[in-house]
Short mmCIF file of C-alpha atoms and ligand atoms in Angstrom, two decimals:
data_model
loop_
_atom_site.label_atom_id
_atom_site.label_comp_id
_atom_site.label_asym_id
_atom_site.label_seq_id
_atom_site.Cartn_x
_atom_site.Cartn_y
_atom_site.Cartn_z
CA UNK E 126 9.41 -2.00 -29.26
CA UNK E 127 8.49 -4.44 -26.71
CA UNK E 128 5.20 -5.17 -25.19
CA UNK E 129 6.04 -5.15 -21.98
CA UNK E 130 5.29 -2.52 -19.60
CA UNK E 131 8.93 -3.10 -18.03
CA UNK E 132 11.86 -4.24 -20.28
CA UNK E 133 14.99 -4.00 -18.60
CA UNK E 134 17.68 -5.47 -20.76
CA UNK E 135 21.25 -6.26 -19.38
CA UNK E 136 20.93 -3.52 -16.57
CA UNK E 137 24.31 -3.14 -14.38
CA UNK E 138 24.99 0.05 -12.38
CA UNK E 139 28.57 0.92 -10.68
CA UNK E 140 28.25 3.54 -8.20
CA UNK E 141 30.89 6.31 -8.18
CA UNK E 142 31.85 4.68 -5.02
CA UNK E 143 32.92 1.99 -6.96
CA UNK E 144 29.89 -0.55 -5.00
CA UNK E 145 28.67 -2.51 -8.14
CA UNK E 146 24.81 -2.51 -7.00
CA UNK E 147 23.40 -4.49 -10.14
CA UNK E 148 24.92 -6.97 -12.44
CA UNK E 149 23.43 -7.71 -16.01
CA UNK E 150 19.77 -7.73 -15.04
CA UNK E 151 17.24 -8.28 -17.46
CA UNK E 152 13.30 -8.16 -16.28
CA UNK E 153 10.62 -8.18 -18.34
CA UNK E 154 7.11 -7.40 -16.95
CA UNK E 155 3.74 -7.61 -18.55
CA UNK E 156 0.60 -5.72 -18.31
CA UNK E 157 -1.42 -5.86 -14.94
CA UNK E 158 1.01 -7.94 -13.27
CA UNK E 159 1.87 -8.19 -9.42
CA UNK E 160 5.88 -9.05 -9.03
CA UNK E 161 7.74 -8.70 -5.75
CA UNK E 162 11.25 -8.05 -5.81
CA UNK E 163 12.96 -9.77 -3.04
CA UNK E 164 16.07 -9.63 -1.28
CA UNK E 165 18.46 -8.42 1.70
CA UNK E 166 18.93 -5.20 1.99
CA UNK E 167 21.65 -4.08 -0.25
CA UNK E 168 20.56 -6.13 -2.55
CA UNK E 169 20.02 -3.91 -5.33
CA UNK E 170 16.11 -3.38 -4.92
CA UNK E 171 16.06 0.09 -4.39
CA UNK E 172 18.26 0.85 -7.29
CA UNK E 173 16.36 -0.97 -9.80
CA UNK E 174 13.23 0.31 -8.96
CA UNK E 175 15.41 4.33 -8.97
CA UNK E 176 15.90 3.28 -12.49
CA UNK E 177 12.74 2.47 -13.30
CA UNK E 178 11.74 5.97 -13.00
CA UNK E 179 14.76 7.82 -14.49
CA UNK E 180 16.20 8.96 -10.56
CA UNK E 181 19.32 7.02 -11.53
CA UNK E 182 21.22 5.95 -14.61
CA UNK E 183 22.70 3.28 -15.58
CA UNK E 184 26.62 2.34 -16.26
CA UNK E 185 25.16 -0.53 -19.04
CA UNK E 186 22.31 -1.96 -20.30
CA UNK E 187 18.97 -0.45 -21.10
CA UNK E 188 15.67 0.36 -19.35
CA UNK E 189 12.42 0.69 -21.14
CA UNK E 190 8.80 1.51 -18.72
CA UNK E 191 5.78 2.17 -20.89
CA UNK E 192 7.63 2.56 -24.25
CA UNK E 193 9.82 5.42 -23.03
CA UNK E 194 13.88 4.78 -23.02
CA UNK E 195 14.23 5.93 -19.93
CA UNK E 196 17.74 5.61 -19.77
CA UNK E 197 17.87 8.14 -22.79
CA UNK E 198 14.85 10.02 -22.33
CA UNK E 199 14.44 14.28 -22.97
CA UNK E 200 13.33 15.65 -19.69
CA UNK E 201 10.77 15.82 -21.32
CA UNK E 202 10.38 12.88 -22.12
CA UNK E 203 10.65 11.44 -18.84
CA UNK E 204 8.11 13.71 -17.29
CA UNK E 205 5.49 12.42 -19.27
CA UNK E 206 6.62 8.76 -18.72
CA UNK E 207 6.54 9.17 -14.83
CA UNK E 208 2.81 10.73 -15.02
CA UNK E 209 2.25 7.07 -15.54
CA UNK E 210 4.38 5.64 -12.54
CA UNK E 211 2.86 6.04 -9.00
CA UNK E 212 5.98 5.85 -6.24
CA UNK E 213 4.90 4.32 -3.08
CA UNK E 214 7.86 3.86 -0.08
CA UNK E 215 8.72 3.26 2.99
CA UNK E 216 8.10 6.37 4.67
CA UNK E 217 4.76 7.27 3.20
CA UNK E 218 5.72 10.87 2.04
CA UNK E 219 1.95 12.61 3.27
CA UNK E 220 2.10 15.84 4.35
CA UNK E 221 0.99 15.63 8.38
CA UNK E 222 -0.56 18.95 9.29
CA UNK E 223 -3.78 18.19 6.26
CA UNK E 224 -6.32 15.78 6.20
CA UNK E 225 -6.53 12.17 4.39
CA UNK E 226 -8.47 13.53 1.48
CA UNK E 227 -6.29 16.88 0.99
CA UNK E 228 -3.18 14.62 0.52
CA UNK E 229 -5.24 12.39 -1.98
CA UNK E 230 -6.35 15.22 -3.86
CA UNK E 231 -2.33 16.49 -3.93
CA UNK E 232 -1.98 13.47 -6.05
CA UNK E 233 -4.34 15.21 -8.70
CA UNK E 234 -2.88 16.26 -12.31
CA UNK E 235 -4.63 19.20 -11.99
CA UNK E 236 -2.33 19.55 -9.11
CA UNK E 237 0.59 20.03 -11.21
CA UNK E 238 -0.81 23.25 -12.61
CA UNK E 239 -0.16 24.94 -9.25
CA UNK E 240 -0.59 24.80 -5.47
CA UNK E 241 -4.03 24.71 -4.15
CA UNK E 242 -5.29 25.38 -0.23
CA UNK E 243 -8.01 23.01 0.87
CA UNK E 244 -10.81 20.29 -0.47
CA UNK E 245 -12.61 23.64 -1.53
CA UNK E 246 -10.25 24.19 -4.07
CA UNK E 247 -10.03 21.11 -6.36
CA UNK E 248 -12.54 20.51 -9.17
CA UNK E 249 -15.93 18.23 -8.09
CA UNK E 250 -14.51 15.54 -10.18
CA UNK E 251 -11.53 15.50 -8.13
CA UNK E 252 -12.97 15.57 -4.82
CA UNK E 253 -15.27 12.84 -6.09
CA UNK E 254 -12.54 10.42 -6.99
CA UNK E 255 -10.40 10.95 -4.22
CA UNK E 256 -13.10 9.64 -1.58
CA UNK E 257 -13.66 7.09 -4.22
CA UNK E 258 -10.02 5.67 -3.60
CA UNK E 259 -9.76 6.69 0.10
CA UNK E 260 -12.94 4.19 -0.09
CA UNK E 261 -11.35 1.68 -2.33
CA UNK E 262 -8.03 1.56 0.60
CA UNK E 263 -11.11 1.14 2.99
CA UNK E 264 -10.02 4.72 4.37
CA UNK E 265 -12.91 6.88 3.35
CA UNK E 266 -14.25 7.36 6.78
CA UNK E 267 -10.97 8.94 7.45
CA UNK E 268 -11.19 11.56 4.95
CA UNK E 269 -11.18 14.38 7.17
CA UNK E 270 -9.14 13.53 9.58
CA UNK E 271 -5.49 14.96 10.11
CA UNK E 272 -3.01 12.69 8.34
CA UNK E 273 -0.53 13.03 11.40
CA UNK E 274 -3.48 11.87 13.21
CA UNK E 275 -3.77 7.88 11.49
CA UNK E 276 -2.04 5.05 12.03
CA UNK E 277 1.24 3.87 9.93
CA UNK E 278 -1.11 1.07 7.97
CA UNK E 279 -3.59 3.89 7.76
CA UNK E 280 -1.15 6.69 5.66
CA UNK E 281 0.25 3.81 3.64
CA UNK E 282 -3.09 2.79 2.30
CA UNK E 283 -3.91 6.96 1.70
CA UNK E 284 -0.51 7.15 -0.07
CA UNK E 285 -1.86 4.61 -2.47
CA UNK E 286 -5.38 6.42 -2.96
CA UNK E 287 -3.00 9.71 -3.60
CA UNK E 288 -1.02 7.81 -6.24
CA UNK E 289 -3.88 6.33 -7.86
CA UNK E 290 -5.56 9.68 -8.81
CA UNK E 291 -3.03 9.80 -11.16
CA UNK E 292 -4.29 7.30 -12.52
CA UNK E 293 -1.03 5.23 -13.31
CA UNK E 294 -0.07 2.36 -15.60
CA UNK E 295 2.96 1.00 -13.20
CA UNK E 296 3.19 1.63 -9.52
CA UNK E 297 6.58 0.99 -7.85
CA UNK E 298 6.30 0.18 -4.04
CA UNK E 299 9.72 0.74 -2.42
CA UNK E 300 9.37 -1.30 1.02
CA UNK E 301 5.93 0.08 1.60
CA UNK E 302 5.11 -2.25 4.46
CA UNK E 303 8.84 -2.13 6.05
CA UNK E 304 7.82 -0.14 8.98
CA UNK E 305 4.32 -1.63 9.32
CA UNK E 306 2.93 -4.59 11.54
CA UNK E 307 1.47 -7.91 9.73
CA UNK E 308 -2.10 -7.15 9.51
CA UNK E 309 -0.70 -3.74 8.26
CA UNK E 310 1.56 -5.29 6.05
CA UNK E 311 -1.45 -7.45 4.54
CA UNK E 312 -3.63 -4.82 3.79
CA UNK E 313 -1.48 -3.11 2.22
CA UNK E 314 -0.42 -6.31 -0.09
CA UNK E 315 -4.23 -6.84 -0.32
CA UNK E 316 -4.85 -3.33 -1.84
CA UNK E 317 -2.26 -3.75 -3.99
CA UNK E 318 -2.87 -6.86 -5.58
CA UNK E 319 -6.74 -5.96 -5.89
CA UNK E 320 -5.49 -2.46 -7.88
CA UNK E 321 -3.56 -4.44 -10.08
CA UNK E 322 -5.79 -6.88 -11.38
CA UNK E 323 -8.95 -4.25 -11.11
CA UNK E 324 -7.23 -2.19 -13.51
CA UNK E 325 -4.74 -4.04 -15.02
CA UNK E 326 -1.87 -1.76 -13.10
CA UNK E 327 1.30 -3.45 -13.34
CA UNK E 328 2.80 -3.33 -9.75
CA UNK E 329 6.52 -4.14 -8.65
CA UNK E 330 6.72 -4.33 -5.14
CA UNK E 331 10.22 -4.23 -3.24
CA UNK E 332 10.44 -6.50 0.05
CA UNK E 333 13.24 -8.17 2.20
CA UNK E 334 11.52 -10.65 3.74
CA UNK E 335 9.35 -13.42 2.15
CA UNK E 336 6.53 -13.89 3.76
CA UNK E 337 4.29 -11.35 1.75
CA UNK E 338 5.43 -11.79 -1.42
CA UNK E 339 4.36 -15.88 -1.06
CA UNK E 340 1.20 -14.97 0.03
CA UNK E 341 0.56 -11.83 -2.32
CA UNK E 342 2.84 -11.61 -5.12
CA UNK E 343 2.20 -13.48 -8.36
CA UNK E 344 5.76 -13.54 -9.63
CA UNK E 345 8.98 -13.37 -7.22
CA UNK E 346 12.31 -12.06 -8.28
CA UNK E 347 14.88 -12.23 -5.89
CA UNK E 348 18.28 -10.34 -6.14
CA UNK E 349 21.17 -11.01 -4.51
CA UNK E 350 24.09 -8.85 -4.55
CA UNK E 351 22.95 -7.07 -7.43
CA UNK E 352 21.84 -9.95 -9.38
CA UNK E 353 18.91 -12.05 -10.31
CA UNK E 354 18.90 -15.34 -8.56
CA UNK E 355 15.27 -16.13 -8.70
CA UNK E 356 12.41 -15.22 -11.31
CA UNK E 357 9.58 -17.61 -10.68
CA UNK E 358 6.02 -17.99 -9.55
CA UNK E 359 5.68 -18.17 -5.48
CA UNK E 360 3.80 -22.22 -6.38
CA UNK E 361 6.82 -23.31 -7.58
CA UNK E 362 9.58 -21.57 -4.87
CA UNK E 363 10.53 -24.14 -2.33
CA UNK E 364 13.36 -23.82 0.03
CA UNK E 365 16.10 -23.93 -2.14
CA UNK E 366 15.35 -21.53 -4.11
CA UNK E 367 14.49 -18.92 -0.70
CA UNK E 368 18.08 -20.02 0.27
CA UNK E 369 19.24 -19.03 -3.34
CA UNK E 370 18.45 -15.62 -2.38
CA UNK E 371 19.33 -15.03 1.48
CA UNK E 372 22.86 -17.14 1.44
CA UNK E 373 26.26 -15.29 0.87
CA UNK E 374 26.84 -12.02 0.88
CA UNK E 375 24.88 -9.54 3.10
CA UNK E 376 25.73 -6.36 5.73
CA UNK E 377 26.99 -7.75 9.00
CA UNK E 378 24.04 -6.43 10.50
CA UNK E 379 21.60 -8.57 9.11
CA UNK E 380 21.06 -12.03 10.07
CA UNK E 381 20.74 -14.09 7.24
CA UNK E 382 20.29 -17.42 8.85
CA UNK E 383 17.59 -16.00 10.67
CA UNK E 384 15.38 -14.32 7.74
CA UNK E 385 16.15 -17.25 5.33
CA UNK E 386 14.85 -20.05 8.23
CA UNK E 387 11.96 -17.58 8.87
CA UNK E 388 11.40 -17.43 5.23
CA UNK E 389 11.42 -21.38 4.52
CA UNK E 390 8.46 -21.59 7.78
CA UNK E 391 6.24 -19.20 5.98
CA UNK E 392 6.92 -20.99 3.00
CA UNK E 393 6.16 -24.32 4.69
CA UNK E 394 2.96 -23.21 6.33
CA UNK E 395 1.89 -21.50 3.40
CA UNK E 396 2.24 -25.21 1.50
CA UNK E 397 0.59 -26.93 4.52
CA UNK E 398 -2.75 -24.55 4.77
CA UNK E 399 -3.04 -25.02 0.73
N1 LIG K 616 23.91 6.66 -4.35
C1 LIG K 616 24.69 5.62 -4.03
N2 LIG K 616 26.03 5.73 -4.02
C2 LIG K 616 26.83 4.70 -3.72
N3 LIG K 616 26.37 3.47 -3.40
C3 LIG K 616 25.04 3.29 -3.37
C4 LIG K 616 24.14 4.35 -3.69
N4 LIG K 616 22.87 3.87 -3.60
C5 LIG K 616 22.98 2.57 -3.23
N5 LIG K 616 24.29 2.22 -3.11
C6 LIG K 616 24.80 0.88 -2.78
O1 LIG K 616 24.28 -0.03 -3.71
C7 LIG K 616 23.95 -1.27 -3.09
C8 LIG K 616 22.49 -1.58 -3.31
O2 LIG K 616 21.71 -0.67 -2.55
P1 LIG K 616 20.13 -0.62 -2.60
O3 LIG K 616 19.70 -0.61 -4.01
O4 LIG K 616 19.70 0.51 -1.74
O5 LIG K 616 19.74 -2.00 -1.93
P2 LIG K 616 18.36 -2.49 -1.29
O6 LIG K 616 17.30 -1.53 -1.71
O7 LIG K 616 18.16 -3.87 -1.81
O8 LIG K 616 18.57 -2.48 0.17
C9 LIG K 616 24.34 -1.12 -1.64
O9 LIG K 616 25.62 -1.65 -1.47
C10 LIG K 616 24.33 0.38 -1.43
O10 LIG K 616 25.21 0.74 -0.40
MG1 LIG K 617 15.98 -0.44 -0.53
#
């Protein structure tokens, strides 16, 4: 069995559709690593990180997170590996109408045992390490305040307290700072990063632009059209390779020229502030 907290081996998926959306990809990730996956959108991100966590299956190949076959896995099985994978997307997923530290505290185990109705209701132990990640986000003097109520940065950091009271060995971030502005976005990156290495959480981040992953990540995979193009440490990416990645193939609606020139500035900056 491998050592690797991710070991996907020869991974290629064929929608129904008949839209091949990967193509032989093999990933290994270690312990307490940071990797961002980047690349256009219909890329293949999403459905990597689906089968990361059992949501989709493959057509070949296999997919290991944690020691679990999770392409083969019982039910079972699979429960118990995804105890140890926090989800984090796009959309944040908090419910609106409760406060910061309710949502947090949904993230609970305990929680899984049943519903529960207010702070009130959750062990001490609970309560007390949910304000202690709302305060690790920097969000604990928003505990009590309506989660409709903060801003988009805001519920993205208390998504990430909620998936940490799991306490989780692998956190997948789907896009999490696609809908947010850049200080947002860096925060969030920020958090991340510092969660990883504080407690040696191994985090795969999706994102389609390259900017943050430069600047945060410390591994980049890019995909293109389903496949790996790039698999190296953000030092040692320079424009080719960023062009590797956004050439070719993409949905008419995105402009590649345009994210792959705005890429190869931040990349350029980046290298002229070091
Ligand atoms: N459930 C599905 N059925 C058919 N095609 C899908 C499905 N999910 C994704 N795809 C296709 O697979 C490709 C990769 O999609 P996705 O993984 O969502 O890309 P990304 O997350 O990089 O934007 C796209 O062409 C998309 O349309
Ligand atoms: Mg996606």
């Amino acid at each position: 069995m491998s050592e690797n907290v991710i070991d996907v081996i020869n991974l290629s998926k064929t929608f129904e559709t008949g839209t091949r959306a990967l193509r032989d990809v093999s990933l290994q990730v270690p312990k307490g690593q940071m990797v961002a996956m980047i690349g256009l959108s219909g890329s293949g991100k999403s459905t990597l990180m689906r089968h990361l966590n059992g949501l989709t299956s493959p057509t070949s190949g296999d997919v290991w997170v944690l020691g679990t076959h999770i392409n083969t896995a019982s039910k079972k099985q699979l429960r118990e590996a995804r105890r140890h994978i926090g989800f984090i997307f796009q959309q944040f997923g908090l419910v609106g109408r409760i406060t910061a530290i309710e949502n947090v505290l949904s993230g609970s185990l305990g929680s899984l045992f049943g519903p529960r109705f207010g702070v009130g209701s959750y062990p001490l132990r609970h309560r007390k390490s949910a304000l202690e990640h709302l305060d690790r986000v920097g969000m604990a003097d928003y505990a009590f305040q309506r989660a409709d109520t903060l801003s988009g940065g805001q519920m993205q950091r208390v998504a990430i307290a909620r998936s940490l009271m799991q306490q989780p060995a692998v956190m997948l971030a789907d896009e999490p700072v696609a809908s947010l502005d850049p200080e947002s976005s860096a925060q969030v990156m920020e958090i991340l990063l510092r969660v990883a290495k504080e407690e040696a959480l191994t985090v795969l981040v999706t994102l389609h632009q390259v900017e943050l992953a430069l600047g945060w990540a410390e591994r980049i995979i890019g995909l293109r059209d389903g496949e790996v193009v790039l698999d190296d440490a953000p030092k040692k990416i320079g424009k080719k390779k960023v062009m590797e990645v956004y050439q070719r193939v993409a949905p008419a609606d995105v402009d590649v020229d345009e994210i792959a020139q705005e890429s190869i500035r931040a990349l350029e900056a980046m290298k002229n502030a070091n």
